[in-house]
Amino acid sequence: MKNYKLVLLKGDGIGPEIVDEAVKVLNKAADKFGFTVEYDEALLGGCAIDATGVPLPDETVAKCKAADSVLLGAVGGPKWDTLPGNLRPEAGLLGIRGALGLFANLRPAVIFEPLKNASPLKGEIIGKALDIMVVRELTGGIYFGERGRKDVNGNPAAYDTELYTVPEIERIARVAFEMAMNRNKKLTSVDKANVLESSRLWRETVIRVSKEYPEVELNHLYVDNCAMQLVRDPGQFDVIVTSNIFGDILSDEASMISGSIGMLASASLNENKAGLYEPIHGSAPDIAGQGIANPLATILSVSMMLKHSLDQPEAADAIEKAVAKVLETHRTPDIYTDGTTKVSTKEMGDLVCSLI
Ligand code: IPM
Ligand code: MG
């Protein structure tokens, strides 16, 4: 029987509660589809700062490198907000992305049929099904470029640098083209090539890689236009590929359109398709420990893990179907509407398990 080694980075705030439910669901899927999972835990973010003084201890990196896959809850909270940049929980997140070489961040924005009314967009705009895959470059660009403080004409100044190499652009472009090949064969590359030199190189390179994928229809949008198009006509998008910083911004926008930020999962993959999976929402410190957090985004992250890293697509489908089914009748408070039954974090996990 196939056995997988998983590291859990439960993190801060609601992280531990939602990861516990996702583990429950994964165990149920393992029983049903005939594989086993071994778990280990490691510290990342605020909990790591409290225990060790740094947001990403070496031990965490070592454990994650040795695992088949990593499941992350969420990191951060007001308690650590006043620490210097390199010691904040977010630095741990960037650190683990870099250390594991997780250059490809997949952020699907989908609308779950029963939650259609939760979208802030009106009927006719959101009429078509929303199913966008944002492919964000995750280990390059301005997040990792040269930065610093200096003196400019006697004034204190600061700078961050956007830099991309051709191989970095090529590999993320290939991930996006492959993704498009498995979907509706439409790819939108987003840049700011009317202004930025790094974007011109991005566009040239994406066009060159496109020759390997003649079946994919490629178009290019400037990031400002893309932000506008996402709310004007989100149905026009299939796969979007973009840089680290543009992807950060556009993926939040795309997820908001779906109206269910508590429902969306993400995958960050390296060259070997090993990955780190996490809900796209944050650690929600205001509701931590109350048993009311929505565990579905983390549960759906497990489904992405089964599909992209563990090669168990049937188990992944079973989890997605169970989530779609449960939404028809039961909701956590964040997505509750009249006519459905309000349930706790744990009850939601149990319900999903019962439908697998
Ligand atoms: C995200 C987050 C992170 C990012 C922060 C927390 C560092 O916003 O995953 O989108 O900017 O990448
Ligand atoms: Mg973000």
XYZ file of C-alpha atoms and ligand atoms in Angstrom:
369
model
C 0.000 0.000 0.000
C 1.303 3.427 -0.924
C 2.376 5.464 2.115
C 2.904 9.235 2.042
C 4.907 11.348 4.485
C 3.273 14.642 5.261
C 4.462 17.595 7.298
C 1.802 19.739 8.955
C 2.607 23.401 9.522
C -0.445 24.319 11.550
C 0.756 27.864 12.145
C -1.154 30.565 13.984
C -4.708 31.744 14.660
C -7.270 29.387 13.167
C -4.451 27.364 11.502
C -4.463 24.449 13.975
C -8.270 24.041 13.961
C -8.631 23.969 10.208
C -5.623 21.687 9.643
C -7.094 19.181 12.124
C -10.264 18.934 10.049
C -8.311 18.595 6.811
C -6.293 15.741 8.341
C -9.519 14.005 9.340
C -10.752 14.250 5.759
C -7.430 13.061 4.320
C -7.469 10.022 6.611
C -10.974 9.173 5.488
C -9.942 9.466 1.832
C -6.873 7.314 2.515
C -9.045 4.540 4.026
C -11.448 4.671 1.176
C -8.908 4.790 -1.669
C -6.312 2.436 -0.209
C -3.271 4.466 0.829
C -1.790 5.568 4.146
C -0.442 8.860 5.429
C 2.185 9.439 8.109
C 2.198 12.839 9.775
C 4.880 14.971 11.322
C 4.518 18.548 12.584
C 6.831 21.549 12.377
C 6.759 25.202 13.351
C 6.301 28.147 10.995
C 5.311 31.763 11.617
C 4.328 33.272 14.947
C 4.301 29.955 16.833
C 7.874 29.372 15.620
C 8.907 32.864 16.753
C 7.461 32.185 20.219
C 9.155 28.799 20.526
C 12.521 29.446 18.846
C 12.904 33.182 18.180
C 12.767 32.842 14.383
C 9.790 32.410 12.012
C 11.396 29.561 10.046
C 13.591 27.228 12.127
C 16.122 25.063 10.224
C 14.400 21.968 11.546
C 11.210 22.983 9.739
C 13.044 23.318 6.418
C 14.719 19.924 6.894
C 11.456 18.169 7.747
C 9.628 19.740 4.795
C 12.413 18.806 2.375
C 12.190 15.181 3.470
C 8.393 14.989 3.124
C 6.241 14.035 0.139
C 4.132 17.098 0.741
C 3.411 19.896 3.206
C 0.065 21.189 4.495
C 0.035 24.690 5.937
C -2.748 26.293 7.972
C -2.052 30.019 8.205
C 0.562 32.268 9.772
C 0.616 35.682 11.401
C -1.303 37.799 13.859
C -1.248 41.142 15.676
C 1.057 39.744 18.350
C 3.991 39.686 15.916
C 3.121 42.758 13.818
C 5.655 45.053 15.415
C 8.685 42.831 14.845
C 11.273 43.886 12.254
C 10.550 42.643 8.688
C 12.980 39.720 8.696
C 11.530 38.344 11.946
C 7.852 38.616 11.100
C 5.763 35.483 10.480
C 5.485 36.470 6.783
C 9.271 36.186 6.474
C 8.862 32.532 7.444
C 6.416 32.033 4.610
C 8.737 33.644 2.048
C 11.626 31.672 3.525
C 9.943 28.298 3.140
C 8.894 29.143 -0.445
C 12.507 29.968 -1.265
C 14.018 27.040 0.638
C 11.774 24.481 -1.056
C 12.056 26.165 -4.482
C 8.281 26.563 -4.719
C 8.305 28.711 -7.837
C 4.822 27.878 -9.120
C 1.840 29.052 -7.127
C -1.530 27.804 -8.351
C -4.494 29.793 -7.099
C -7.814 28.646 -8.469
C -10.732 31.062 -8.194
C -13.971 29.162 -8.604
C -17.541 29.791 -7.666
C -19.326 27.020 -5.872
C -22.814 26.917 -7.330
C -24.631 27.137 -3.948
C -22.553 30.213 -3.058
C -23.177 32.134 -6.266
C -25.074 34.879 -4.435
C -22.030 35.573 -2.276
C -20.166 37.129 -5.210
C -20.120 40.926 -4.991
C -20.609 41.014 -8.773
C -24.119 41.243 -10.166
C -26.060 38.524 -11.956
C -25.218 39.063 -15.606
C -21.492 39.586 -14.996
C -21.131 36.464 -12.945
C -23.691 34.580 -15.081
C -21.081 32.368 -16.697
C -19.322 29.941 -14.388
C -16.228 31.480 -12.812
C -13.289 29.132 -13.051
C -9.960 30.927 -13.231
C -6.546 29.499 -12.449
C -4.012 32.132 -11.454
C -0.448 30.853 -11.911
C 1.768 33.145 -9.890
C 5.578 33.091 -10.002
C 6.527 32.683 -6.345
C 10.279 32.709 -5.785
C 11.493 35.600 -7.919
C 10.794 39.208 -8.792
C 10.546 42.057 -6.339
C 9.859 39.758 -3.380
C 13.344 38.321 -3.636
C 15.271 41.059 -5.493
C 17.906 43.355 -4.117
C 16.520 45.773 -1.573
C 17.777 48.297 0.859
C 17.857 51.756 2.326
C 20.136 54.494 1.141
C 20.655 58.194 1.097
C 19.432 60.132 -1.972
C 20.524 63.775 -2.033
C 20.545 63.827 1.724
C 17.094 62.231 1.969
C 16.506 58.791 3.450
C 15.238 56.458 0.686
C 14.414 52.785 0.162
C 14.290 50.487 -2.885
C 13.198 47.010 -3.960
C 14.155 45.479 -7.307
C 12.074 43.583 -9.824
C 14.406 41.167 -11.610
C 13.602 38.046 -13.627
C 15.922 35.710 -15.478
C 14.830 33.994 -18.683
C 14.908 30.494 -17.100
C 12.665 31.713 -14.277
C 10.125 33.048 -16.769
C 10.364 29.968 -18.980
C 9.646 27.505 -16.187
C 6.602 29.360 -14.843
C 5.328 29.860 -18.398
C 5.579 26.111 -19.036
C 3.609 25.342 -15.866
C 0.914 27.746 -17.061
C 0.812 26.375 -20.622
C 0.575 22.808 -19.285
C -2.236 23.918 -17.009
C -4.040 25.535 -19.944
C -3.616 22.338 -21.999
C -5.507 20.461 -19.289
C -8.230 23.099 -19.133
C -9.744 25.318 -21.829
C -6.484 26.010 -23.688
C -6.578 29.728 -23.067
C -3.721 31.588 -21.367
C -3.497 35.261 -20.429
C -0.032 36.532 -19.554
C -0.129 39.644 -17.386
C 2.671 42.200 -17.270
C 3.394 45.924 -17.417
C 5.404 45.802 -20.636
C 4.416 49.350 -21.560
C 6.602 50.587 -18.700
C 8.843 47.918 -17.168
C 11.887 46.343 -18.821
C 11.450 43.190 -16.710
C 7.931 42.916 -18.156
C 9.249 43.228 -21.712
C 11.550 40.288 -21.086
C 8.606 38.452 -19.492
C 6.429 38.978 -22.573
C 9.167 38.053 -25.101
C 9.904 34.889 -23.183
C 6.269 33.837 -22.806
C 5.800 34.338 -26.565
C 8.832 32.155 -27.270
C 7.595 29.382 -24.960
C 4.151 29.590 -26.602
C 5.641 28.042 -29.773
C 5.867 24.772 -27.807
C 2.117 24.931 -27.198
C 0.487 25.799 -30.528
C -2.926 24.637 -29.295
C -3.057 27.206 -26.498
C -4.547 30.577 -27.360
C -2.253 33.153 -25.732
C -3.062 36.791 -25.073
C -1.298 39.531 -23.086
C -2.798 42.110 -20.761
C -1.247 44.945 -18.830
C -1.833 44.429 -15.141
C -4.038 47.502 -14.720
C -6.259 46.379 -17.574
C -6.362 42.843 -16.167
C -7.521 44.170 -12.784
C -10.319 45.972 -14.595
C -11.248 43.014 -16.826
C -11.509 40.717 -13.816
C -14.478 42.682 -12.494
C -15.881 43.621 -15.908
C -15.992 40.142 -17.437
C -14.308 37.434 -15.336
C -15.747 34.743 -17.610
C -13.163 35.638 -20.297
C -10.318 34.085 -18.280
C -9.110 30.514 -18.129
C -5.463 30.499 -16.959
C -3.606 33.680 -15.965
C 0.201 33.647 -15.611
C 2.037 36.498 -13.964
C 4.876 37.673 -11.753
C 5.117 37.354 -7.988
C 3.825 40.807 -7.073
C 1.139 41.069 -9.790
C 0.013 37.551 -8.894
C -0.245 38.485 -5.231
C -2.617 41.319 -6.056
C -4.634 39.731 -8.855
C -5.180 36.467 -6.981
C -6.789 38.355 -4.092
C -9.024 40.153 -6.549
C -9.958 36.937 -8.350
C -10.741 35.198 -5.066
C -12.952 38.044 -3.913
C -14.999 37.831 -7.097
C -15.841 34.280 -6.126
C -17.298 35.678 -2.910
C -15.900 32.807 -0.945
C -12.395 33.568 0.170
C -12.924 31.037 2.987
C -13.362 28.369 0.335
C -10.278 28.716 -1.836
C -7.213 26.503 -1.818
C -3.740 26.946 -3.247
C -0.724 24.900 -4.236
C 2.913 25.962 -4.408
C 5.025 23.550 -6.421
C 8.701 23.040 -7.157
C 10.476 21.350 -10.084
C 9.712 17.906 -8.640
C 6.035 18.690 -8.147
C 6.536 18.358 -4.412
C 4.498 21.074 -2.869
C 3.133 23.139 -0.083
C -0.637 23.409 0.110
C -2.565 26.049 1.987
C -5.859 27.903 2.095
C -5.538 31.354 0.578
C -7.208 33.042 3.537
C -5.268 34.254 6.558
C -4.994 33.218 10.198
C -8.136 35.144 11.318
C -6.888 35.768 14.877
C -10.218 37.391 15.795
C -12.078 34.073 15.604
C -9.273 31.681 16.573
C -10.159 29.022 19.129
C -13.918 29.528 18.856
C -14.554 26.504 16.661
C -16.331 28.559 14.004
C -13.656 28.860 11.302
C -14.442 27.451 7.866
C -12.145 24.444 7.246
C -13.223 23.934 3.621
C -10.360 25.848 1.968
C -7.870 23.672 3.851
C -9.844 20.556 3.003
C -9.796 21.613 -0.654
C -6.029 22.204 -0.326
C -5.741 18.525 0.589
C -7.665 17.735 -2.560
C -5.181 19.779 -4.621
C -2.344 17.931 -2.887
C -3.842 14.573 -3.839
C -4.096 15.727 -7.438
C -0.806 17.574 -7.956
C 1.692 15.881 -5.627
C 0.403 12.482 -4.489
C -1.113 11.187 -7.705
C -4.453 10.190 -6.149
C -6.878 12.000 -8.486
C -9.855 9.844 -7.508
C -9.473 10.698 -3.845
C -9.145 14.364 -4.842
C -12.392 14.204 -6.819
C -14.195 12.492 -3.956
C -13.242 15.311 -1.579
C -14.325 18.002 -4.045
C -17.660 16.297 -4.599
C -18.197 15.912 -0.852
C -17.523 19.632 -0.322
C -19.903 20.631 -3.127
C -22.588 18.372 -1.642
C -22.249 19.556 1.945
C -22.549 23.202 0.850
C -26.091 22.580 -0.332
C -27.263 22.065 3.240
C -24.640 23.015 5.845
C -22.524 26.128 6.343
C -20.024 27.578 8.780
C -21.000 31.080 9.993
C -18.879 32.920 7.372
C -20.968 31.525 4.500
C -24.223 30.871 6.328
C -27.499 31.783 4.608
C -31.157 31.195 5.499
C -32.361 27.745 4.680
C -29.070 26.046 5.547
C -27.889 24.644 8.879
C -25.128 26.483 10.718
C -22.321 24.170 11.824
C -18.989 24.387 13.657
C -15.512 23.789 12.244
C -15.518 20.207 13.566
C -19.036 19.433 12.398
C -18.095 20.626 8.931
C -15.079 18.302 8.892
C -17.244 15.387 10.046
C -19.879 16.095 7.411
C -17.302 16.109 4.613
C -15.884 12.814 5.937
C -19.340 11.273 5.998
C -19.831 12.085 2.305
C -16.563 10.502 1.112
C 0.088 35.632 -0.091
C 0.386 36.591 1.025
C 1.882 36.665 1.206
C 2.474 37.178 -0.076
C 2.349 37.500 2.392
C 1.682 37.050 3.679
C 3.833 37.486 2.525
O -0.186 37.827 0.770
O 0.450 34.455 0.028
O -0.520 36.059 -1.082
O 2.498 38.393 -0.308
O 2.913 36.361 -0.899
Mg -1.417 37.873 -0.961
